[in-house]
XYZ file of C-alpha atoms in Angstrom:
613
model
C 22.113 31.699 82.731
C 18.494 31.671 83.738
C 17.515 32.662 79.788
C 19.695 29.876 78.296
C 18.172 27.790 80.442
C 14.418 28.792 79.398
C 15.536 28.713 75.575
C 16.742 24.605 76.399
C 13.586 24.433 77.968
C 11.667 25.320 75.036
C 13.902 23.313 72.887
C 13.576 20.193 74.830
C 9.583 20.506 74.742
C 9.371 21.458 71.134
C 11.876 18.102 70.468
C 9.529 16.197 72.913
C 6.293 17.540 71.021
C 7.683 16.688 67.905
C 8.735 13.232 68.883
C 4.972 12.580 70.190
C 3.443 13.504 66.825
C 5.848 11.739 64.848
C 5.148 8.567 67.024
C 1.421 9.230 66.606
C 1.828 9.566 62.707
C 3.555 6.953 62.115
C 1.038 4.609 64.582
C -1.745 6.115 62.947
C 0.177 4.818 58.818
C 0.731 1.819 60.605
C -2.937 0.907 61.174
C -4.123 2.528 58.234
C -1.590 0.103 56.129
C -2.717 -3.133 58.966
C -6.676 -2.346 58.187
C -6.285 -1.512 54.158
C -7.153 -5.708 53.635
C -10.821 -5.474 55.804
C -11.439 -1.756 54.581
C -11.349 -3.479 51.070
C -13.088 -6.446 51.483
C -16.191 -5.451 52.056
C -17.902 -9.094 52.756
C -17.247 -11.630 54.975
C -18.859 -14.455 56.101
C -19.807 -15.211 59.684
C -20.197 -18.999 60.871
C -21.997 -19.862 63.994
C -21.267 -23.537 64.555
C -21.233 -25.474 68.217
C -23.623 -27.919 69.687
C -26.873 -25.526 69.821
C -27.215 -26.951 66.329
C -28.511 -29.923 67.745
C -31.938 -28.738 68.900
C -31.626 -25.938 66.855
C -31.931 -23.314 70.220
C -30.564 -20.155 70.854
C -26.723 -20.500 70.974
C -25.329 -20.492 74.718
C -28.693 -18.086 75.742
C -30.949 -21.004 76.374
C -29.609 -22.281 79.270
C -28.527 -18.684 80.222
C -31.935 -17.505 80.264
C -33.068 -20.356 81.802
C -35.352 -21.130 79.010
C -33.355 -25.084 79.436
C -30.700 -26.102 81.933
C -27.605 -26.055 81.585
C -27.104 -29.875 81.956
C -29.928 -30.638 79.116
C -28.090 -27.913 77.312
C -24.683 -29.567 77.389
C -26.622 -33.478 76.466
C -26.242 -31.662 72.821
C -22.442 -32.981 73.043
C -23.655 -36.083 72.304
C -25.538 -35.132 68.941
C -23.105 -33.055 67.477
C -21.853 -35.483 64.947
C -19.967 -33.124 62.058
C -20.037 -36.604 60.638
C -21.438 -34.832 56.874
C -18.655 -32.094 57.937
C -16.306 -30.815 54.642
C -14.421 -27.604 55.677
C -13.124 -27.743 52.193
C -16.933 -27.178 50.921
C -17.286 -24.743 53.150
C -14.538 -22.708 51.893
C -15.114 -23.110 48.070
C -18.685 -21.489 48.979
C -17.390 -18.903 50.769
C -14.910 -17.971 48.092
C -17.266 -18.219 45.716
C -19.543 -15.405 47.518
C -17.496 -13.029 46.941
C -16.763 -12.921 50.694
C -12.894 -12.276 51.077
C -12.490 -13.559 54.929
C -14.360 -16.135 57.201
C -15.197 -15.865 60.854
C -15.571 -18.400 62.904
C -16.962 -19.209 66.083
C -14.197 -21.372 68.158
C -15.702 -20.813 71.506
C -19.404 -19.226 72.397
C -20.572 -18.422 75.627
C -21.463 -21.948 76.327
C -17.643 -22.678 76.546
C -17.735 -25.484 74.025
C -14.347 -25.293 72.072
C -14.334 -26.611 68.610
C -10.656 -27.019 68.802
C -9.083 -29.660 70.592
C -8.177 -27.234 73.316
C -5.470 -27.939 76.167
C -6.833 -25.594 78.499
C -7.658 -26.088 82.288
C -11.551 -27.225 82.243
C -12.123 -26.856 78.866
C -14.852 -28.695 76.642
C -14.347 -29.947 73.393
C -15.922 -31.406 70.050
C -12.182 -33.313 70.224
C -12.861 -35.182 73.706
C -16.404 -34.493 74.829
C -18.655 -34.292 71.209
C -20.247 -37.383 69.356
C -17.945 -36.135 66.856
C -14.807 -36.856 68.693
C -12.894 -34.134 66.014
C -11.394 -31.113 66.338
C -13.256 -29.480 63.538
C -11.929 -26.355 63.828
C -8.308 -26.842 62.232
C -9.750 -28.680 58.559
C -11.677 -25.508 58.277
C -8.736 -22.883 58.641
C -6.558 -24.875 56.435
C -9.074 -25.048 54.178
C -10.173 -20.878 54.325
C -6.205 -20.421 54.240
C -5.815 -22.567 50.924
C -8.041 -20.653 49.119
C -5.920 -17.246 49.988
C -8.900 -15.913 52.301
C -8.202 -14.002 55.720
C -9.034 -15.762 58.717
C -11.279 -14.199 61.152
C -11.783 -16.309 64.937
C -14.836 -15.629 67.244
C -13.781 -15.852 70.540
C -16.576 -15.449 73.645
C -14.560 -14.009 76.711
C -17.200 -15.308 79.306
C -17.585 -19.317 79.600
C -20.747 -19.684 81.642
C -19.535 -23.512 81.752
C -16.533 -23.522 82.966
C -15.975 -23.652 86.870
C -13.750 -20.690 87.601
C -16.099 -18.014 85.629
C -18.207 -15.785 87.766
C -21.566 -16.250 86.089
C -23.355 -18.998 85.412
C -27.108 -18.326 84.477
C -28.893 -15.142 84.416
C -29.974 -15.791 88.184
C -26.716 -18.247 89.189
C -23.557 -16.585 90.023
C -20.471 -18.695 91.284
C -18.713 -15.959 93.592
C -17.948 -12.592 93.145
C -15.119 -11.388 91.768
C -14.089 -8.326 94.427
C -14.298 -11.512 97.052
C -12.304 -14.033 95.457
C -9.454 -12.615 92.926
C -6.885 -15.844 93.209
C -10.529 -17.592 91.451
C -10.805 -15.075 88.793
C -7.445 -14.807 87.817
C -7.349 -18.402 87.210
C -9.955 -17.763 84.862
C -8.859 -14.608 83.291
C -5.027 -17.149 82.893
C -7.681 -20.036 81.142
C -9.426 -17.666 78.819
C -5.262 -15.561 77.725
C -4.255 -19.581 77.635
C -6.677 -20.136 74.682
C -6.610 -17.301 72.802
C -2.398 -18.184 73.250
C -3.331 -21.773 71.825
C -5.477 -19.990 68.858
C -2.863 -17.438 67.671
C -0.127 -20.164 67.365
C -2.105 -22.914 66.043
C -3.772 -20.715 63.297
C -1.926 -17.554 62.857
C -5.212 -15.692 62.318
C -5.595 -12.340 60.471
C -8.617 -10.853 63.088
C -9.892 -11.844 66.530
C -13.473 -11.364 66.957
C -14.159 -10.623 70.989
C -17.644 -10.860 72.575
C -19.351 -10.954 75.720
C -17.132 -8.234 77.064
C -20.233 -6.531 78.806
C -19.943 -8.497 81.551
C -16.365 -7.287 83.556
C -14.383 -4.341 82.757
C -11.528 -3.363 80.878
C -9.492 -4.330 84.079
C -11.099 -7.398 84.810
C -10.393 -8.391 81.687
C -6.920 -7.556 81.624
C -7.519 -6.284 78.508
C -4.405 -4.329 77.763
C -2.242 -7.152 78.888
C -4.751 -9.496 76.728
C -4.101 -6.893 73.157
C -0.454 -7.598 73.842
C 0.002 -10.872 74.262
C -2.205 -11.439 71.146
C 0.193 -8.773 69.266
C 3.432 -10.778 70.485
C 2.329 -13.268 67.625
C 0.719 -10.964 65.556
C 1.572 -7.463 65.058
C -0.887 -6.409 62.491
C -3.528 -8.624 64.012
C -7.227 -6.566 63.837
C -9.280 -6.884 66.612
C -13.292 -5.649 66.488
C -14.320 -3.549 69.345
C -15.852 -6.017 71.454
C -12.872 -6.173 74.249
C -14.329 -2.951 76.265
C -13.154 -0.996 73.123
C -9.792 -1.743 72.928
C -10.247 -2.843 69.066
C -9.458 -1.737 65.726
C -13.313 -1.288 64.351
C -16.607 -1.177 65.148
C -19.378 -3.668 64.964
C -22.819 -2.816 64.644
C -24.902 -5.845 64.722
C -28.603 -7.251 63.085
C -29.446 -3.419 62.574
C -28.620 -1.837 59.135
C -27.227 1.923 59.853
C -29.180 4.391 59.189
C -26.613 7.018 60.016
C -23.311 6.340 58.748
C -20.948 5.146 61.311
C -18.983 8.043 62.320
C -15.328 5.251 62.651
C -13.584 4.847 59.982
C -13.557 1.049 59.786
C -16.737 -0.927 61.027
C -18.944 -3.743 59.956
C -22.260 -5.062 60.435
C -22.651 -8.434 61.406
C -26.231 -9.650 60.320
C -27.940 -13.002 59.716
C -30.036 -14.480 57.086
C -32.972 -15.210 58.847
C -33.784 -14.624 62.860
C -31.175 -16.836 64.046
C -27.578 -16.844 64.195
C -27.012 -20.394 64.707
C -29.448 -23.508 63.117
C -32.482 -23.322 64.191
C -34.537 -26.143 61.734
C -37.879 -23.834 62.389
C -37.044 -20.594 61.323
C -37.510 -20.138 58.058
C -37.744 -16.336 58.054
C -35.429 -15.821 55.762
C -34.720 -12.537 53.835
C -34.636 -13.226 50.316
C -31.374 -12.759 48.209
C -32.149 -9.856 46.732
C -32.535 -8.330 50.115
C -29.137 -9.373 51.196
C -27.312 -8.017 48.133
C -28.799 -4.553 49.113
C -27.702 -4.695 52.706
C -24.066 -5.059 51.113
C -24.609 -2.437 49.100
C -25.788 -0.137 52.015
C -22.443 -1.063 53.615
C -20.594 -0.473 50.680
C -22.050 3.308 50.255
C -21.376 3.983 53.796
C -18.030 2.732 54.114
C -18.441 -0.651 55.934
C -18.217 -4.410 55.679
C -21.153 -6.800 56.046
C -20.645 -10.098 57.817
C -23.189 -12.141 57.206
C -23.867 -15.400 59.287
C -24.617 -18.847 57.999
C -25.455 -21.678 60.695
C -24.309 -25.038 59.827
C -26.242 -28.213 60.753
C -25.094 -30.632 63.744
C -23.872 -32.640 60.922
C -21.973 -29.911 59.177
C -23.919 -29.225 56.250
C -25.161 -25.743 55.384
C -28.654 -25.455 55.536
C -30.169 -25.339 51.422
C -31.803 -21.682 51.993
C -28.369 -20.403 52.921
C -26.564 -22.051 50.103
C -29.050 -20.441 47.785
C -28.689 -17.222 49.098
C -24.044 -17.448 49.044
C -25.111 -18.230 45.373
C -26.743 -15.359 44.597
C -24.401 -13.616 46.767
C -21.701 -14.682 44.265
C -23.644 -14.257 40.791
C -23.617 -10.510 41.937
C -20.077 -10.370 43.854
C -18.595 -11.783 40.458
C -20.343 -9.580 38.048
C -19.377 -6.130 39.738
C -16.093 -6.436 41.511
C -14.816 -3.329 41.021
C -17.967 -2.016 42.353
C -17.323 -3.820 45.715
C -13.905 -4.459 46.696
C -11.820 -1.600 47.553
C -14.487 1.192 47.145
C -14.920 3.900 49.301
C -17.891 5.664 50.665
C -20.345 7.920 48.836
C -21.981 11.038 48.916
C -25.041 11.330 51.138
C -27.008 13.781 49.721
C -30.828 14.704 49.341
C -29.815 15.226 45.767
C -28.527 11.686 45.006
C -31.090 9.419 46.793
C -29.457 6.132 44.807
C -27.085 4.637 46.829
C -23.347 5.368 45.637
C -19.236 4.303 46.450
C -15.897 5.779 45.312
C -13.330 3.983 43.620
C -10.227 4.054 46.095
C -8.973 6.846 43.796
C -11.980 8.737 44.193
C -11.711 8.551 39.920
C -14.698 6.336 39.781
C -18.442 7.051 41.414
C -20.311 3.826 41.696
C -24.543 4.234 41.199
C -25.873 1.054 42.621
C -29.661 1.345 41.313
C -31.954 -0.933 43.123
C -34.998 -0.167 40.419
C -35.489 -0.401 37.174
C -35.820 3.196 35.754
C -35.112 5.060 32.297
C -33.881 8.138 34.032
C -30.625 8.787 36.339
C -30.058 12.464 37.016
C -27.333 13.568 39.395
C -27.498 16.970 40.132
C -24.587 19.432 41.740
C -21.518 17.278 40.064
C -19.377 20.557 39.450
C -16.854 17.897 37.797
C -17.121 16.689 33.818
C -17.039 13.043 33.439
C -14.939 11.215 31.177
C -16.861 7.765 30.146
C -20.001 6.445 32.140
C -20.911 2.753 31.747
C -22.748 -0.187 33.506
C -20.466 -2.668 35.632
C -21.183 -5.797 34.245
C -23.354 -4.800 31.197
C -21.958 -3.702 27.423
C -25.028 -2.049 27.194
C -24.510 1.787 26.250
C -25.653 4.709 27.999
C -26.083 8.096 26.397
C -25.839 11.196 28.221
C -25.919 14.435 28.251
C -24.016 17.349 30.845
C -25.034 20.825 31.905
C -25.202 23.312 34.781
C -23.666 20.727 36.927
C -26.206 18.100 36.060
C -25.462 15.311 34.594
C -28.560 12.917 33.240
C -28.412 9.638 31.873
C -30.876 7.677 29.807
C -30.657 3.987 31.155
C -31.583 1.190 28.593
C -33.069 -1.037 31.124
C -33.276 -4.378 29.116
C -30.349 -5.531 31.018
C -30.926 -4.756 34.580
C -29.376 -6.944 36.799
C -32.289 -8.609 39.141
C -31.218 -7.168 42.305
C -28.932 -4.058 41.808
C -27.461 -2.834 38.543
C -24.152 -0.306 38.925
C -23.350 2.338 36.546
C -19.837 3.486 36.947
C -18.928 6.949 36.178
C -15.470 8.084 35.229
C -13.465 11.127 35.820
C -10.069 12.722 35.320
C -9.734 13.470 38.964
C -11.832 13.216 41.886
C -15.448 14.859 41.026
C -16.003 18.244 42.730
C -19.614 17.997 43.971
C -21.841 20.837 44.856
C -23.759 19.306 48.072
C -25.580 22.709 49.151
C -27.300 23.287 44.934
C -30.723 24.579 45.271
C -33.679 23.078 43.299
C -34.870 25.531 40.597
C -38.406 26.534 41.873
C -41.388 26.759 39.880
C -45.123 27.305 40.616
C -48.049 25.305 40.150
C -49.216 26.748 37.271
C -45.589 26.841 36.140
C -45.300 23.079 36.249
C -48.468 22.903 34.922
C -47.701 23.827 31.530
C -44.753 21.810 31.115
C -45.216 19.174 28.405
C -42.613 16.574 29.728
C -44.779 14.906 32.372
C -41.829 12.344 33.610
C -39.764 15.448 34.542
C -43.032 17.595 35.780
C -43.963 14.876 38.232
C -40.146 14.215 39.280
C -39.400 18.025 39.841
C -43.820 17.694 41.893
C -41.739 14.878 43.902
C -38.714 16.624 45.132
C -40.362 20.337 46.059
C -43.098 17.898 47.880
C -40.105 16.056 49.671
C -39.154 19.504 50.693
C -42.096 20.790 52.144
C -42.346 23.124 48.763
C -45.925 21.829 48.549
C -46.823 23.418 45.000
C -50.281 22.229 44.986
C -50.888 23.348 48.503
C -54.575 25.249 48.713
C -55.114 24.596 44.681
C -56.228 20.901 44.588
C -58.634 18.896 47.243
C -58.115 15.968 49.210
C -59.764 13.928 46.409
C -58.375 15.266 43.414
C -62.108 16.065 42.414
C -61.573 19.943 42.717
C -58.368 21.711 40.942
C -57.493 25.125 40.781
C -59.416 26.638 37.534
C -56.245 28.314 36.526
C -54.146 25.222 36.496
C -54.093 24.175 32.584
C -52.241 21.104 32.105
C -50.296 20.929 29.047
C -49.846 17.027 29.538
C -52.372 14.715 30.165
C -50.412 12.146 31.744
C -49.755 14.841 34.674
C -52.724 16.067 35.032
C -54.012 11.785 35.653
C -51.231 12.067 38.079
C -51.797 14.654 40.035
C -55.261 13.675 40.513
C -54.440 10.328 41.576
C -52.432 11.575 44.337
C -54.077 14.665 45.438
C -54.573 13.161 49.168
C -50.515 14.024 49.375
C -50.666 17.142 47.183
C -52.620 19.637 49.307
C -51.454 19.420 51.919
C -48.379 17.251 52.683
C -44.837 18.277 54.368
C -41.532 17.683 54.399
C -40.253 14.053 54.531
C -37.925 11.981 56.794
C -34.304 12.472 57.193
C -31.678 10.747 54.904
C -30.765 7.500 55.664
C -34.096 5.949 56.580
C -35.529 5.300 52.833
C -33.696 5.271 49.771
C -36.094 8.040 47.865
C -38.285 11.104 48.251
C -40.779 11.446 51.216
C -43.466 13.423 52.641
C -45.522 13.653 55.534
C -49.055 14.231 56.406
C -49.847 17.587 58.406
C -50.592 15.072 61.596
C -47.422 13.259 60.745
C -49.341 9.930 61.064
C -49.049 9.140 57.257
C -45.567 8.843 55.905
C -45.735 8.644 51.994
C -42.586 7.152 49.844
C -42.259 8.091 46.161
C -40.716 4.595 44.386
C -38.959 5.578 41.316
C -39.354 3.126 38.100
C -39.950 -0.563 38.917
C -38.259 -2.008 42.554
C -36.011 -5.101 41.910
C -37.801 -6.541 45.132
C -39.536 -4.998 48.171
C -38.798 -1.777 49.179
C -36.888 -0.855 52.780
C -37.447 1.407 55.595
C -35.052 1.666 57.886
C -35.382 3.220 61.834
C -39.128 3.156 62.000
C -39.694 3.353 66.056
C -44.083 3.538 64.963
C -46.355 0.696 64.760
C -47.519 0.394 61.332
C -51.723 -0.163 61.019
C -51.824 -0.513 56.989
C -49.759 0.296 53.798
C -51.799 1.226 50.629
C -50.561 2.236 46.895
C -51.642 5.942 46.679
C -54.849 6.538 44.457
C -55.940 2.911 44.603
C -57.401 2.042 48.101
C -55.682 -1.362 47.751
C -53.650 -2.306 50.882
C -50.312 -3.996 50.206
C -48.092 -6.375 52.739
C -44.936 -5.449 54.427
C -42.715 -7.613 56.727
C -40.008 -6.984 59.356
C -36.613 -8.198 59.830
C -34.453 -7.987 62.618
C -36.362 -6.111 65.688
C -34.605 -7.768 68.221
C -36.181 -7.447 71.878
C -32.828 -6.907 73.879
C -32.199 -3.791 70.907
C -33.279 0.039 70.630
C -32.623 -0.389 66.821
C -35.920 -0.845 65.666
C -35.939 -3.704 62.592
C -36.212 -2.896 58.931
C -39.131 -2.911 57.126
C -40.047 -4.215 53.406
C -42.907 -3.189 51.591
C -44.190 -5.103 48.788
C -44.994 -3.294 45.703
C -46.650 -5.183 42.982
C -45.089 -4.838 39.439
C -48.401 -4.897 37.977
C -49.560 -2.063 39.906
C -46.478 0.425 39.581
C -47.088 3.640 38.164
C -45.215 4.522 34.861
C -44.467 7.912 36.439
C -43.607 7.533 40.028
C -45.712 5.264 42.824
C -46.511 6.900 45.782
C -47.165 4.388 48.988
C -48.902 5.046 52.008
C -47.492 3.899 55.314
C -50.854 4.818 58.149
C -48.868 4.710 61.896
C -49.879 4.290 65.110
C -49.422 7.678 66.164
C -47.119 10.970 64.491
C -43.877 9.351 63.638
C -41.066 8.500 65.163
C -37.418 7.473 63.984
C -34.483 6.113 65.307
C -31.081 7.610 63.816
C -28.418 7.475 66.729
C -24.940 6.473 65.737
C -24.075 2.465 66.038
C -20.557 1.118 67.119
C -20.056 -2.035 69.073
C -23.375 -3.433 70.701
C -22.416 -3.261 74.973
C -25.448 -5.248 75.773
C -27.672 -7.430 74.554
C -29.268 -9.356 77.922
């Protein structure tokens, strides 16, 4: 008796196991199938709209941080017109990005709703704007026209309204642990408008933020996921609601690691400013932004990218220009963008790269213009190989598992070309290939000075210094056994002997696209730029001051600006360094970045941003 009743025992917890795992698979197809729209998408537009327009301050902070009071921040209701407002505008330019879903801001922190909300206390554009519109609604319709998902910002505190615990960074109304009849009345407003939302506009995503302030019980968070499900099953929320969400959200700061979820996006503006701000005009250029979507695109993610509408509702010129350009380059390589999967990271393959969804297809995306592509370890034949967007023809030639292409370059797109290469089945790629190693004298005598100084360049990147103790500082002394077969190299060399003696190793992956070194002191960083940049060259997760940047071998200094250091962030911002066509070497440019003291990178892992007071 006892034994049968151990053997149902076991039964009944190997059925139970079983019944766990199979409830877990078939949750875990069940989001896969609900996220396969965003993991596709790969852009979408971000719109930060609401009464800060006006004077063009800092959305909802202002008054937060005291920098203006809250009732000279709320005399903005009677300046925001929308009277120049057309949602269906709005739309067509969004479409025409590329982008393939819109987010919208329907509430910020200030508690201004830009629908005509029925909820206890609430503001609106409908009853309490100049406008005297709910201007939320014409836009939806119009995103859902055009067949594009609809994404809705939604700010969980409301510093305004009179139930909410805060009010400025040094006012609070009550606290919560004394008064929980107050706060529930609040947490019942804020469930009653995200209610109103979900029926009135049956969105596809739910953007949460400001959940930093109360926790995941305050919040009733849980209870807050399911009510939102009730009219949505498949709705996608981001991470923002004390991580409760579908994906993450890394935001202003490019990753320099790849995310380690599955599904994320980086929310990032044009210039400093989410919403319109009339004096900020540091903007990055569009060439800029269509490399931050191809970062996201060779790591797996989405970029939403803000625009910040006027009081009026027109879209600042700067912005339009830069959707434009956005959509020239969308159009001409979509099967570069939507869909793909992320690439290899490699040390080998310093271009930035995506999978087709069948793995089939790897995606180059070459930010340069250069004559040369070699990939290196692909243990995999390819089939055809041919630009996106270009009839152009590229010969080739495969061997040892390296596969290099010769790149007419007549064609070049102006901000990032793609070569797609084709296989029969997923490539096999050999990440752990050694270089071939040769010495100085070795490399020396090789007549081919484009592939000399490329094979100098990696074994520098390395720390395989090949010159090291055979040239000084200044070129001016060379090893007398070193006989240089090409003259071209031996100009080279020369020219950039202050890295050559004695430089190390370079920086991680991840923080430049290309080969690096370092000084001994580790106070110099130096960046090898293959062929000609498209525009200014980035460096991302640079903690260091920078004193001066200089072209290798001329003395010349050369500008660099910064993007995105925010002051409430760890992420340091990204850097772009100017480098002159006209004084780009025909072999490889070296630059020069001087710090402030031996260098210092940031490379943690982003998900959703907790803080940012």
């Amino acid at each position: 008796m006892i034994r049968k009743k151990s053997i149902l025992a076991v039964l009944f917890l190997a059925l139970s196991s079983y019944n766990v795992f199979a409830q877990e698979t078939k949750n875990k197809n069940e989001d896969v199938k609900k996220m396969e729209w965003f993991e596709d998408a790969k852009l979408g537009i971000f719109i930060h709209w609401g009464i800060y327009s006006v004077k063009g301050i800092s959305e909802s902070w202002a008054f937060f941080n005291n920098y203006i009071s809250h009732e000279n921040y709320m005399k903005q209701l009677g300046g925001f017109t929308a009277n120049q407002y057309q949602p269906e505008e709005w739309a067509k330019l969004i479409q025409e990005s590329g982008a393939k879903y819109s987010v919208i801001t329907t509430r910020h922190h200030d508690g201004v709703s830009l629908w005509d909300s029925k909820s206890d206390n609430a503001i609106t554009t409908a009853k309490d704007a100049a406008a005297k519109k709910d201007v939320l609604t014409p836009f939806v319709s119009a995103l859902q026209k055009k067949g594009l998902k609809t994404g809705l910002y939604y700010s969980l505190p409301d510093w305004s309204h009179p139930d909410y615990d805060v009010n400025t960074r040094i006012k609070k109304r009550y606290n919560v642990s004394d008064d929980a009849n107050r706060w529930n009345k609040f947490v019942n407003y804020y469930q009653g408008q995200l209610a109103e939302l979900s029926k009135a506009y049956k969105p596809d995503l739910i953007w949460f933020d400001g959940d930093w302030e109360h926790n995941d019980q305050e919040w009733r968070a849980k209870e807050t996921l399911t009510q939102l499900r009730k009219y949505n099953p498949n709705i996608i929320i981001n991470s923002r609601l004390n991580q409760h969400g579908d994906y993450d959200t890394p935001e202003q700061g490019i990753p320099v690691v790849k995310p380690e979820a599955r599904y994320w996006e980086l929310c990032y503006t044009m210039n400093d400013s989410w919403g319109y701000q009339h004096f900020d005009h540091h903007y990055k250029t569009p060439n800029m932004i269509v490399r931050t979507l191809v970062d996201c695109i060779s790591m797996g993610g989405n970029l939403l990218l803000d625009i910040g509408p006027k009081a009026d509702g027109t879209i600042p010129t700067e912005q339009v220009e830069i959707l434009k350009e956005l959509g020239r380059w969308t159009s001409k390589h979509k099967d570069a963008i939507y869909g793909t999967r992320a690439g290899v990271q490699s040390r080998f393959w310093n271009d930035k790269n995506a999978f087709s969804k069948d793995g089939k297809t790897l995606y180059i995306y070459l930010d340069n213009v250069k004559d040369k592509l070699v990939l290196q370890g692909l243990k995999t034949k390819p089939t055809s190989i041919k630009f996106v967007g270009n009839s152009d023809k590229i010969d080739y030639q495969y061997d040892d598992y390296t596969l290099e292409l010769n790149l007419p370059t007549a064609n070049f797109d102006p901000a990032v070309t793609v070569v797609a290469i084709t296989f029969n089945e997923k490539p096999a790629i050999d990440l752990e290939r050694k270089e071939v190693s040769y010495t100085a004298y070795e490399i020396a005598g090789q007549n081919q000075a484009a592939h000399a100084i490329a094979t100098i360049s990696k074994a520098t990147a390395i720390g395989s210094n090949l010159f090291k103790d055979k040239i000084s500082a200044d070129g001016d002394i060379l090893d007398k056994n070193l006989k240089f077969a090409s003259a071209d190299m031996k100009e080279w060399v020369a020219k950039n002997a202050e890295i050559l003696h004695d430089a190390e190793a370079g920086i991680p992956d991840g923080h430049y696209a290309g080969l690096s070194a370092l000084s001994k002191d580790k106070q110099t960083l130096y960046l090898f730029v293959e062929g000609t940049p498209t525009g200014p060259i980035a460096l991302k997760g640079l903690k260091n001051t920078i004193a001066r940047i200089r072209i290798v071998g001329e003395g010349s200094m050369i500008g660099h600006d910064i993007f995105n250091k925010l002051y409430w962030s760890s992420t340091p911002g990204i850097v772009y360094i100017d480098v002159p066509k006209e004084r780009v070497d025909k072999n490889m440019t070296v630059i020069a970045v001087l710090l402030d003291k031996p260098i210092e990178l940031y490379r943690e892992h982003v998900g959703a941003i907790e803080s940012n007071l």
